[in-house]
Amino acid sequence: MNLILFGPPGAGKGTQAKYLVNRLNAHQVSTGEMLRNEIKNNSEIGIRIINDMNDGKFVSDEIVNKLIKNVIFDPQKKNKLIFDGYPRSLSQAQNLDLLLNSSNQKIDFIFFLNVNKDTIIKRIEKRKILEKRSDDELDTILKRYDTYMETTKPVLNFYSKNSNFYEIDGTLEISEITSKIDAFLNV
Ligand code: AMP
């Protein structure tokens, strides 16, 4: 089974992805984590992206799509993919469709964790203390939220007509969101 966790920064995609990795014996595909690792390893990609990441700007499709392609064509991960933070734009959604088609895979569930701006700000302020992410400063959070509204949210039109699209109130407690996801998976 492959699924997408969709929603604004701070919606809880990463938290639910980690739960689903255990529940489904699957792999979390977090482009954000992959990119942070590139920076940590001081790789060529890491050096190219560090400023944009710190500013909360998108990393280029060229880089992100390459990372995603490697995961999708990894035979160990086939049909065990939990996308978290990808796709983030219409062009990425179209790219994902192409890559899945050419690897004989599909998306089985799309979960949209819907959260309002105030909750996002509160959550990310907490995460800043716990995870010390350089893109969790208030001005960067606000920029990332605006980018979500302008570029990522339109992707909902691409997915929301699908019969496997489910909207979940992302302001609920973590365990309540998990139960809702479980209920949809068990139908
Ligand atoms: P995240 O961990 O998903 O909140 O992502 C952290 C940061 O990584 C984002 O603010 C972007 O700078 C970058 N990033 C993650 N995923 C993508 C993506 N799909 N496209 C472009 N940039 C991304």
JSON list of C-alpha atoms and ligand atoms in Angstrom, two decimals:
[
{"chain": "A", "resi": 1, "resn": "MET", "atom": "CA", "xyz": [0.00, 0.00, 0.00]},
{"chain": "A", "resi": 2, "resn": "ASN", "atom": "CA", "xyz": [1.21, 3.55, -0.78]},
{"chain": "A", "resi": 3, "resn": "LEU", "atom": "CA", "xyz": [-0.25, 6.63, 0.84]},
{"chain": "A", "resi": 4, "resn": "ILE", "atom": "CA", "xyz": [0.13, 10.39, 0.98]},
{"chain": "A", "resi": 5, "resn": "LEU", "atom": "CA", "xyz": [-0.08, 12.51, 4.12]},
{"chain": "A", "resi": 6, "resn": "PHE", "atom": "CA", "xyz": [-1.00, 15.98, 2.94]},
{"chain": "A", "resi": 7, "resn": "GLY", "atom": "CA", "xyz": [-1.31, 19.22, 4.89]},
{"chain": "A", "resi": 8, "resn": "PRO", "atom": "CA", "xyz": [0.40, 22.42, 5.96]},
{"chain": "A", "resi": 9, "resn": "PRO", "atom": "CA", "xyz": [3.67, 22.50, 7.92]},
{"chain": "A", "resi": 10, "resn": "GLY", "atom": "CA", "xyz": [2.90, 21.54, 11.51]},
{"chain": "A", "resi": 11, "resn": "ALA", "atom": "CA", "xyz": [-0.18, 19.49, 10.60]},
{"chain": "A", "resi": 12, "resn": "GLY", "atom": "CA", "xyz": [1.30, 16.35, 12.18]},
{"chain": "A", "resi": 13, "resn": "LYS", "atom": "CA", "xyz": [2.24, 14.55, 8.95]},
{"chain": "A", "resi": 14, "resn": "GLY", "atom": "CA", "xyz": [5.59, 13.39, 10.32]},
{"chain": "A", "resi": 15, "resn": "THR", "atom": "CA", "xyz": [4.06, 12.11, 13.56]},
{"chain": "A", "resi": 16, "resn": "GLN", "atom": "CA", "xyz": [1.39, 10.10, 11.76]},
{"chain": "A", "resi": 17, "resn": "ALA", "atom": "CA", "xyz": [3.91, 8.88, 9.18]},
{"chain": "A", "resi": 18, "resn": "LYS", "atom": "CA", "xyz": [6.05, 7.40, 11.95]},
{"chain": "A", "resi": 19, "resn": "TYR", "atom": "CA", "xyz": [3.02, 5.61, 13.38]},
{"chain": "A", "resi": 20, "resn": "LEU", "atom": "CA", "xyz": [2.08, 4.25, 9.93]},
{"chain": "A", "resi": 21, "resn": "VAL", "atom": "CA", "xyz": [5.61, 3.03, 9.27]},
{"chain": "A", "resi": 22, "resn": "ASN", "atom": "CA", "xyz": [5.18, 0.64, 12.21]},
{"chain": "A", "resi": 23, "resn": "ARG", "atom": "CA", "xyz": [1.58, -0.23, 11.55]},
{"chain": "A", "resi": 24, "resn": "LEU", "atom": "CA", "xyz": [2.06, -1.04, 7.86]},
{"chain": "A", "resi": 25, "resn": "ASN", "atom": "CA", "xyz": [5.72, -2.07, 7.95]},
{"chain": "A", "resi": 26, "resn": "ALA", "atom": "CA", "xyz": [6.29, 0.71, 5.42]},
{"chain": "A", "resi": 27, "resn": "HIS", "atom": "CA", "xyz": [8.81, 3.49, 4.71]},
{"chain": "A", "resi": 28, "resn": "GLN", "atom": "CA", "xyz": [8.42, 7.17, 5.49]},
{"chain": "A", "resi": 29, "resn": "VAL", "atom": "CA", "xyz": [9.24, 9.30, 2.46]},
{"chain": "A", "resi": 30, "resn": "SER", "atom": "CA", "xyz": [9.89, 12.69, 4.02]},
{"chain": "A", "resi": 31, "resn": "THR", "atom": "CA", "xyz": [11.56, 14.97, 1.52]},
{"chain": "A", "resi": 32, "resn": "GLY", "atom": "CA", "xyz": [12.19, 17.43, 4.38]},
{"chain": "A", "resi": 33, "resn": "GLU", "atom": "CA", "xyz": [14.13, 14.78, 6.34]},
{"chain": "A", "resi": 34, "resn": "MET", "atom": "CA", "xyz": [16.03, 13.66, 3.26]},
{"chain": "A", "resi": 35, "resn": "LEU", "atom": "CA", "xyz": [17.04, 17.26, 2.57]},
{"chain": "A", "resi": 36, "resn": "ARG", "atom": "CA", "xyz": [18.02, 17.89, 6.23]},
{"chain": "A", "resi": 37, "resn": "ASN", "atom": "CA", "xyz": [20.23, 14.78, 6.01]},
{"chain": "A", "resi": 38, "resn": "GLU", "atom": "CA", "xyz": [21.94, 16.15, 2.90]},
{"chain": "A", "resi": 39, "resn": "ILE", "atom": "CA", "xyz": [22.77, 19.27, 4.90]},
{"chain": "A", "resi": 40, "resn": "LYS", "atom": "CA", "xyz": [23.92, 17.26, 7.91]},
{"chain": "A", "resi": 41, "resn": "ASN", "atom": "CA", "xyz": [26.23, 15.21, 5.66]},
{"chain": "A", "resi": 42, "resn": "ASN", "atom": "CA", "xyz": [27.56, 18.37, 4.06]},
{"chain": "A", "resi": 43, "resn": "SER", "atom": "CA", "xyz": [26.94, 16.80, 0.64]},
{"chain": "A", "resi": 44, "resn": "GLU", "atom": "CA", "xyz": [27.02, 18.67, -2.66]},
{"chain": "A", "resi": 45, "resn": "ILE", "atom": "CA", "xyz": [23.21, 18.87, -2.56]},
{"chain": "A", "resi": 46, "resn": "GLY", "atom": "CA", "xyz": [23.35, 19.95, 1.09]},
{"chain": "A", "resi": 47, "resn": "ILE", "atom": "CA", "xyz": [25.61, 22.88, 0.26]},
{"chain": "A", "resi": 48, "resn": "ARG", "atom": "CA", "xyz": [23.30, 23.92, -2.60]},
{"chain": "A", "resi": 49, "resn": "ILE", "atom": "CA", "xyz": [20.13, 23.91, -0.53]},
{"chain": "A", "resi": 50, "resn": "ILE", "atom": "CA", "xyz": [21.13, 25.14, 2.93]},
{"chain": "A", "resi": 51, "resn": "ASN", "atom": "CA", "xyz": [20.16, 28.79, 2.41]},
{"chain": "A", "resi": 52, "resn": "ASP", "atom": "CA", "xyz": [16.76, 28.04, 0.87]},
{"chain": "A", "resi": 53, "resn": "MET", "atom": "CA", "xyz": [15.95, 25.50, 3.59]},
{"chain": "A", "resi": 54, "resn": "ASN", "atom": "CA", "xyz": [16.85, 27.93, 6.37]},
{"chain": "A", "resi": 55, "resn": "ASP", "atom": "CA", "xyz": [14.68, 30.60, 4.72]},
{"chain": "A", "resi": 56, "resn": "GLY", "atom": "CA", "xyz": [11.73, 28.19, 4.48]},
{"chain": "A", "resi": 57, "resn": "LYS", "atom": "CA", "xyz": [11.82, 28.34, 0.67]},
{"chain": "A", "resi": 58, "resn": "PHE", "atom": "CA", "xyz": [11.18, 25.36, -1.58]},
{"chain": "A", "resi": 59, "resn": "VAL", "atom": "CA", "xyz": [14.14, 23.37, -2.76]},
{"chain": "A", "resi": 60, "resn": "SER", "atom": "CA", "xyz": [14.21, 23.06, -6.57]},
{"chain": "A", "resi": 61, "resn": "ASP", "atom": "CA", "xyz": [12.10, 20.36, -8.24]},
{"chain": "A", "resi": 62, "resn": "GLU", "atom": "CA", "xyz": [15.26, 19.11, -9.95]},
{"chain": "A", "resi": 63, "resn": "ILE", "atom": "CA", "xyz": [16.76, 18.10, -6.58]},
{"chain": "A", "resi": 64, "resn": "VAL", "atom": "CA", "xyz": [13.60, 16.92, -4.83]},
{"chain": "A", "resi": 65, "resn": "ASN", "atom": "CA", "xyz": [12.30, 14.91, -7.79]},
{"chain": "A", "resi": 66, "resn": "LYS", "atom": "CA", "xyz": [15.63, 13.10, -8.07]},
{"chain": "A", "resi": 67, "resn": "LEU", "atom": "CA", "xyz": [15.50, 12.08, -4.39]},
{"chain": "A", "resi": 68, "resn": "ILE", "atom": "CA", "xyz": [11.90, 10.92, -4.81]},
{"chain": "A", "resi": 69, "resn": "LYS", "atom": "CA", "xyz": [12.68, 8.95, -7.97]},
{"chain": "A", "resi": 70, "resn": "ASN", "atom": "CA", "xyz": [15.37, 6.95, -6.14]},
{"chain": "A", "resi": 71, "resn": "VAL", "atom": "CA", "xyz": [12.92, 5.97, -3.41]},
{"chain": "A", "resi": 72, "resn": "ILE", "atom": "CA", "xyz": [10.07, 5.08, -5.77]},
{"chain": "A", "resi": 73, "resn": "PHE", "atom": "CA", "xyz": [12.30, 2.81, -7.84]},
{"chain": "A", "resi": 74, "resn": "ASP", "atom": "CA", "xyz": [13.85, 1.14, -4.78]},
{"chain": "A", "resi": 75, "resn": "PRO", "atom": "CA", "xyz": [12.52, -2.46, -5.01]},
{"chain": "A", "resi": 76, "resn": "GLN", "atom": "CA", "xyz": [12.74, -2.87, -1.21]},
{"chain": "A", "resi": 77, "resn": "LYS", "atom": "CA", "xyz": [10.27, -0.01, -0.76]},
{"chain": "A", "resi": 78, "resn": "LYS", "atom": "CA", "xyz": [7.87, -0.77, -3.59]},
{"chain": "A", "resi": 79, "resn": "ASN", "atom": "CA", "xyz": [4.22, -0.45, -2.47]},
{"chain": "A", "resi": 80, "resn": "LYS", "atom": "CA", "xyz": [5.32, 0.48, 1.05]},
{"chain": "A", "resi": 81, "resn": "LEU", "atom": "CA", "xyz": [5.62, 4.24, 0.64]},
{"chain": "A", "resi": 82, "resn": "ILE", "atom": "CA", "xyz": [4.27, 6.86, 3.00]},
{"chain": "A", "resi": 83, "resn": "PHE", "atom": "CA", "xyz": [4.73, 10.27, 1.43]},
{"chain": "A", "resi": 84, "resn": "ASP", "atom": "CA", "xyz": [5.17, 13.08, 3.95]},
{"chain": "A", "resi": 85, "resn": "GLY", "atom": "CA", "xyz": [5.85, 16.53, 2.50]},
{"chain": "A", "resi": 86, "resn": "TYR", "atom": "CA", "xyz": [5.71, 15.44, -1.15]},
{"chain": "A", "resi": 87, "resn": "PRO", "atom": "CA", "xyz": [4.06, 16.46, -3.41]},
{"chain": "A", "resi": 88, "resn": "ARG", "atom": "CA", "xyz": [4.04, 20.15, -2.50]},
{"chain": "A", "resi": 89, "resn": "SER", "atom": "CA", "xyz": [3.07, 21.66, -5.85]},
{"chain": "A", "resi": 90, "resn": "LEU", "atom": "CA", "xyz": [1.04, 20.70, -8.90]},
{"chain": "A", "resi": 91, "resn": "SER", "atom": "CA", "xyz": [4.16, 19.92, -10.90]},
{"chain": "A", "resi": 92, "resn": "GLN", "atom": "CA", "xyz": [5.36, 17.59, -8.11]},
{"chain": "A", "resi": 93, "resn": "ALA", "atom": "CA", "xyz": [1.95, 15.88, -8.02]},
{"chain": "A", "resi": 94, "resn": "GLN", "atom": "CA", "xyz": [2.14, 15.30, -11.77]},
{"chain": "A", "resi": 95, "resn": "ASN", "atom": "CA", "xyz": [5.70, 14.03, -11.44]},
{"chain": "A", "resi": 96, "resn": "LEU", "atom": "CA", "xyz": [4.62, 11.63, -8.69]},
{"chain": "A", "resi": 97, "resn": "ASP", "atom": "CA", "xyz": [1.86, 10.26, -10.93]},
{"chain": "A", "resi": 98, "resn": "LEU", "atom": "CA", "xyz": [4.32, 9.66, -13.75]},
{"chain": "A", "resi": 99, "resn": "LEU", "atom": "CA", "xyz": [6.88, 7.95, -11.51]},
{"chain": "A", "resi": 100, "resn": "LEU", "atom": "CA", "xyz": [4.25, 5.73, -9.88]},
{"chain": "A", "resi": 101, "resn": "ASN", "atom": "CA", "xyz": [2.78, 4.77, -13.26]},
{"chain": "A", "resi": 102, "resn": "SER", "atom": "CA", "xyz": [6.15, 3.87, -14.69]},
{"chain": "A", "resi": 103, "resn": "SER", "atom": "CA", "xyz": [6.96, 1.73, -11.65]},
{"chain": "A", "resi": 104, "resn": "ASN", "atom": "CA", "xyz": [3.53, 0.02, -11.70]},
{"chain": "A", "resi": 105, "resn": "GLN", "atom": "CA", "xyz": [2.42, 1.57, -8.44]},
{"chain": "A", "resi": 106, "resn": "LYS", "atom": "CA", "xyz": [-0.46, 3.74, -7.33]},
{"chain": "A", "resi": 107, "resn": "ILE", "atom": "CA", "xyz": [-1.61, 5.74, -4.33]},
{"chain": "A", "resi": 108, "resn": "ASP", "atom": "CA", "xyz": [-4.12, 3.86, -2.20]},
{"chain": "A", "resi": 109, "resn": "PHE", "atom": "CA", "xyz": [-4.97, 6.56, 0.36]},
{"chain": "A", "resi": 110, "resn": "ILE", "atom": "CA", "xyz": [-4.58, 10.33, 0.56]},
{"chain": "A", "resi": 111, "resn": "PHE", "atom": "CA", "xyz": [-5.08, 11.77, 4.04]},
{"chain": "A", "resi": 112, "resn": "PHE", "atom": "CA", "xyz": [-5.44, 15.54, 4.26]},
{"chain": "A", "resi": 113, "resn": "LEU", "atom": "CA", "xyz": [-4.71, 16.81, 7.78]},
{"chain": "A", "resi": 114, "resn": "ASN", "atom": "CA", "xyz": [-6.52, 20.14, 7.87]},
{"chain": "A", "resi": 115, "resn": "VAL", "atom": "CA", "xyz": [-5.18, 22.63, 10.45]},
{"chain": "A", "resi": 116, "resn": "ASN", "atom": "CA", "xyz": [-5.73, 26.36, 10.94]},
{"chain": "A", "resi": 117, "resn": "LYS", "atom": "CA", "xyz": [-2.95, 28.93, 11.02]},
{"chain": "A", "resi": 118, "resn": "ASP", "atom": "CA", "xyz": [-3.11, 29.61, 14.80]},
{"chain": "A", "resi": 119, "resn": "THR", "atom": "CA", "xyz": [-2.69, 25.93, 15.66]},
{"chain": "A", "resi": 120, "resn": "ILE", "atom": "CA", "xyz": [0.22, 25.62, 13.23]},
{"chain": "A", "resi": 121, "resn": "ILE", "atom": "CA", "xyz": [2.04, 28.55, 14.82]},
{"chain": "A", "resi": 122, "resn": "LYS", "atom": "CA", "xyz": [1.55, 27.14, 18.34]},
{"chain": "A", "resi": 123, "resn": "ARG", "atom": "CA", "xyz": [2.71, 23.66, 17.30]},
{"chain": "A", "resi": 124, "resn": "ILE", "atom": "CA", "xyz": [5.77, 24.82, 15.42]},
{"chain": "A", "resi": 125, "resn": "GLU", "atom": "CA", "xyz": [6.82, 27.10, 18.28]},
{"chain": "A", "resi": 126, "resn": "LYS", "atom": "CA", "xyz": [6.79, 23.97, 20.49]},
{"chain": "A", "resi": 127, "resn": "ARG", "atom": "CA", "xyz": [8.66, 21.92, 17.87]},
{"chain": "A", "resi": 128, "resn": "LYS", "atom": "CA", "xyz": [11.30, 24.65, 17.63]},
{"chain": "A", "resi": 129, "resn": "ILE", "atom": "CA", "xyz": [12.23, 24.00, 21.25]},
{"chain": "A", "resi": 130, "resn": "LEU", "atom": "CA", "xyz": [12.21, 20.20, 20.89]},
{"chain": "A", "resi": 131, "resn": "GLU", "atom": "CA", "xyz": [13.84, 19.72, 17.47]},
{"chain": "A", "resi": 132, "resn": "LYS", "atom": "CA", "xyz": [15.78, 23.00, 17.12]},
{"chain": "A", "resi": 133, "resn": "ARG", "atom": "CA", "xyz": [15.01, 23.25, 13.39]},
{"chain": "A", "resi": 134, "resn": "SER", "atom": "CA", "xyz": [16.44, 26.38, 11.82]},
{"chain": "A", "resi": 135, "resn": "ASP", "atom": "CA", "xyz": [13.31, 26.85, 9.68]},
{"chain": "A", "resi": 136, "resn": "ASP", "atom": "CA", "xyz": [10.96, 26.93, 12.68]},
{"chain": "A", "resi": 137, "resn": "GLU", "atom": "CA", "xyz": [11.53, 30.62, 13.58]},
{"chain": "A", "resi": 138, "resn": "LEU", "atom": "CA", "xyz": [8.26, 32.60, 13.59]},
{"chain": "A", "resi": 139, "resn": "ASP", "atom": "CA", "xyz": [8.97, 34.68, 10.47]},
{"chain": "A", "resi": 140, "resn": "THR", "atom": "CA", "xyz": [9.99, 31.53, 8.58]},
{"chain": "A", "resi": 141, "resn": "ILE", "atom": "CA", "xyz": [6.89, 29.66, 9.76]},
{"chain": "A", "resi": 142, "resn": "LEU", "atom": "CA", "xyz": [4.72, 32.48, 8.41]},
{"chain": "A", "resi": 143, "resn": "LYS", "atom": "CA", "xyz": [6.54, 32.36, 5.07]},
{"chain": "A", "resi": 144, "resn": "ARG", "atom": "CA", "xyz": [6.17, 28.59, 4.87]},
{"chain": "A", "resi": 145, "resn": "TYR", "atom": "CA", "xyz": [2.47, 28.91, 5.63]},
{"chain": "A", "resi": 146, "resn": "ASP", "atom": "CA", "xyz": [2.01, 31.47, 2.83]},
{"chain": "A", "resi": 147, "resn": "THR", "atom": "CA", "xyz": [3.85, 29.20, 0.41]},
{"chain": "A", "resi": 148, "resn": "TYR", "atom": "CA", "xyz": [1.58, 26.35, 1.48]},
{"chain": "A", "resi": 149, "resn": "MET", "atom": "CA", "xyz": [-1.53, 28.43, 0.78]},
{"chain": "A", "resi": 150, "resn": "GLU", "atom": "CA", "xyz": [-0.25, 29.65, -2.59]},
{"chain": "A", "resi": 151, "resn": "THR", "atom": "CA", "xyz": [1.51, 26.62, -4.01]},
{"chain": "A", "resi": 152, "resn": "THR", "atom": "CA", "xyz": [0.70, 23.48, -2.03]},
{"chain": "A", "resi": 153, "resn": "LYS", "atom": "CA", "xyz": [-3.00, 23.90, -1.21]},
{"chain": "A", "resi": 154, "resn": "PRO", "atom": "CA", "xyz": [-3.99, 24.01, -4.93]},
{"chain": "A", "resi": 155, "resn": "VAL", "atom": "CA", "xyz": [-2.78, 20.40, -5.11]},
{"chain": "A", "resi": 156, "resn": "LEU", "atom": "CA", "xyz": [-5.92, 19.53, -3.14]},
{"chain": "A", "resi": 157, "resn": "ASN", "atom": "CA", "xyz": [-7.99, 20.15, -6.29]},
{"chain": "A", "resi": 158, "resn": "PHE", "atom": "CA", "xyz": [-5.84, 17.54, -7.99]},
{"chain": "A", "resi": 159, "resn": "TYR", "atom": "CA", "xyz": [-6.58, 14.93, -5.32]},
{"chain": "A", "resi": 160, "resn": "SER", "atom": "CA", "xyz": [-9.87, 15.80, -3.64]},
{"chain": "A", "resi": 161, "resn": "LYS", "atom": "CA", "xyz": [-12.04, 14.28, -6.39]},
{"chain": "A", "resi": 162, "resn": "ASN", "atom": "CA", "xyz": [-10.42, 10.88, -5.88]},
{"chain": "A", "resi": 163, "resn": "SER", "atom": "CA", "xyz": [-12.44, 8.28, -4.03]},
{"chain": "A", "resi": 164, "resn": "ASN", "atom": "CA", "xyz": [-9.41, 7.52, -1.84]},
{"chain": "A", "resi": 165, "resn": "PHE", "atom": "CA", "xyz": [-9.12, 11.12, -0.55]},
{"chain": "A", "resi": 166, "resn": "TYR", "atom": "CA", "xyz": [-9.97, 11.60, 3.15]},
{"chain": "A", "resi": 167, "resn": "GLU", "atom": "CA", "xyz": [-9.99, 14.87, 5.07]},
{"chain": "A", "resi": 168, "resn": "ILE", "atom": "CA", "xyz": [-9.21, 14.69, 8.79]},
{"chain": "A", "resi": 169, "resn": "ASP", "atom": "CA", "xyz": [-9.40, 17.46, 11.38]},
{"chain": "A", "resi": 170, "resn": "GLY", "atom": "CA", "xyz": [-5.69, 17.95, 12.10]},
{"chain": "A", "resi": 171, "resn": "THR", "atom": "CA", "xyz": [-6.36, 20.02, 15.23]},
{"chain": "A", "resi": 172, "resn": "LEU", "atom": "CA", "xyz": [-7.43, 16.84, 17.08]},
{"chain": "A", "resi": 173, "resn": "GLU", "atom": "CA", "xyz": [-5.11, 15.07, 19.52]},
{"chain": "A", "resi": 174, "resn": "ILE", "atom": "CA", "xyz": [-2.44, 12.85, 17.94]},
{"chain": "A", "resi": 175, "resn": "SER", "atom": "CA", "xyz": [-4.17, 9.64, 19.10]},
{"chain": "A", "resi": 176, "resn": "GLU", "atom": "CA", "xyz": [-7.55, 10.80, 17.76]},
{"chain": "A", "resi": 177, "resn": "ILE", "atom": "CA", "xyz": [-6.03, 11.48, 14.33]},
{"chain": "A", "resi": 178, "resn": "THR", "atom": "CA", "xyz": [-4.36, 8.07, 14.41]},
{"chain": "A", "resi": 179, "resn": "SER", "atom": "CA", "xyz": [-7.71, 6.40, 15.20]},
{"chain": "A", "resi": 180, "resn": "LYS", "atom": "CA", "xyz": [-9.39, 8.18, 12.30]},
{"chain": "A", "resi": 181, "resn": "ILE", "atom": "CA", "xyz": [-6.63, 7.07, 9.92]},
{"chain": "A", "resi": 182, "resn": "ASP", "atom": "CA", "xyz": [-6.94, 3.52, 11.26]},
{"chain": "A", "resi": 183, "resn": "ALA", "atom": "CA", "xyz": [-10.69, 3.57, 10.69]},
{"chain": "A", "resi": 184, "resn": "PHE", "atom": "CA", "xyz": [-10.27, 4.65, 7.05]},
{"chain": "A", "resi": 185, "resn": "LEU", "atom": "CA", "xyz": [-7.55, 2.03, 6.44]},
{"chain": "A", "resi": 186, "resn": "ASN", "atom": "CA", "xyz": [-9.81, -0.70, 7.80]},
{"chain": "A", "resi": 187, "resn": "VAL", "atom": "CA", "xyz": [-12.81, 0.07, 5.56]},
{"chain": "B", "resi": 1, "resn": "AMP", "atom": "P1", "xyz": [9.26, 19.58, 6.02]},
{"chain": "B", "resi": 1, "resn": "AMP", "atom": "O1", "xyz": [10.18, 18.75, 6.86]},
{"chain": "B", "resi": 1, "resn": "AMP", "atom": "O2", "xyz": [8.34, 18.75, 5.17]},
{"chain": "B", "resi": 1, "resn": "AMP", "atom": "O3", "xyz": [8.53, 20.63, 6.82]},
{"chain": "B", "resi": 1, "resn": "AMP", "atom": "O4", "xyz": [10.18, 20.37, 4.97]},
{"chain": "B", "resi": 1, "resn": "AMP", "atom": "C1", "xyz": [11.17, 21.28, 5.41]},
{"chain": "B", "resi": 1, "resn": "AMP", "atom": "C2", "xyz": [11.71, 22.08, 4.24]},
{"chain": "B", "resi": 1, "resn": "AMP", "atom": "O5", "xyz": [12.29, 21.21, 3.28]},
{"chain": "B", "resi": 1, "resn": "AMP", "atom": "C3", "xyz": [10.68, 22.88, 3.45]},
{"chain": "B", "resi": 1, "resn": "AMP", "atom": "O6", "xyz": [10.37, 24.13, 4.05]},
{"chain": "B", "resi": 1, "resn": "AMP", "atom": "C4", "xyz": [11.42, 23.05, 2.13]},
{"chain": "B", "resi": 1, "resn": "AMP", "atom": "O7", "xyz": [12.46, 24.01, 2.25]},
{"chain": "B", "resi": 1, "resn": "AMP", "atom": "C5", "xyz": [12.07, 21.70, 1.96]},
{"chain": "B", "resi": 1, "resn": "AMP", "atom": "N1", "xyz": [11.18, 20.73, 1.28]},
{"chain": "B", "resi": 1, "resn": "AMP", "atom": "C6", "xyz": [10.63, 19.61, 1.84]},
{"chain": "B", "resi": 1, "resn": "AMP", "atom": "N2", "xyz": [9.88, 18.96, 0.95]},
{"chain": "B", "resi": 1, "resn": "AMP", "atom": "C7", "xyz": [9.93, 19.68, -0.19]},
{"chain": "B", "resi": 1, "resn": "AMP", "atom": "C8", "xyz": [9.32, 19.53, -1.46]},
{"chain": "B", "resi": 1, "resn": "AMP", "atom": "N3", "xyz": [8.50, 18.51, -1.73]},
{"chain": "B", "resi": 1, "resn": "AMP", "atom": "N4", "xyz": [9.60, 20.47, -2.41]},
{"chain": "B", "resi": 1, "resn": "AMP", "atom": "C9", "xyz": [10.43, 21.50, -2.16]},
{"chain": "B", "resi": 1, "resn": "AMP", "atom": "N5", "xyz": [11.02, 21.72, -0.98]},
{"chain": "B", "resi": 1, "resn": "AMP", "atom": "C10", "xyz": [10.78, 20.81, 0.02]}
]
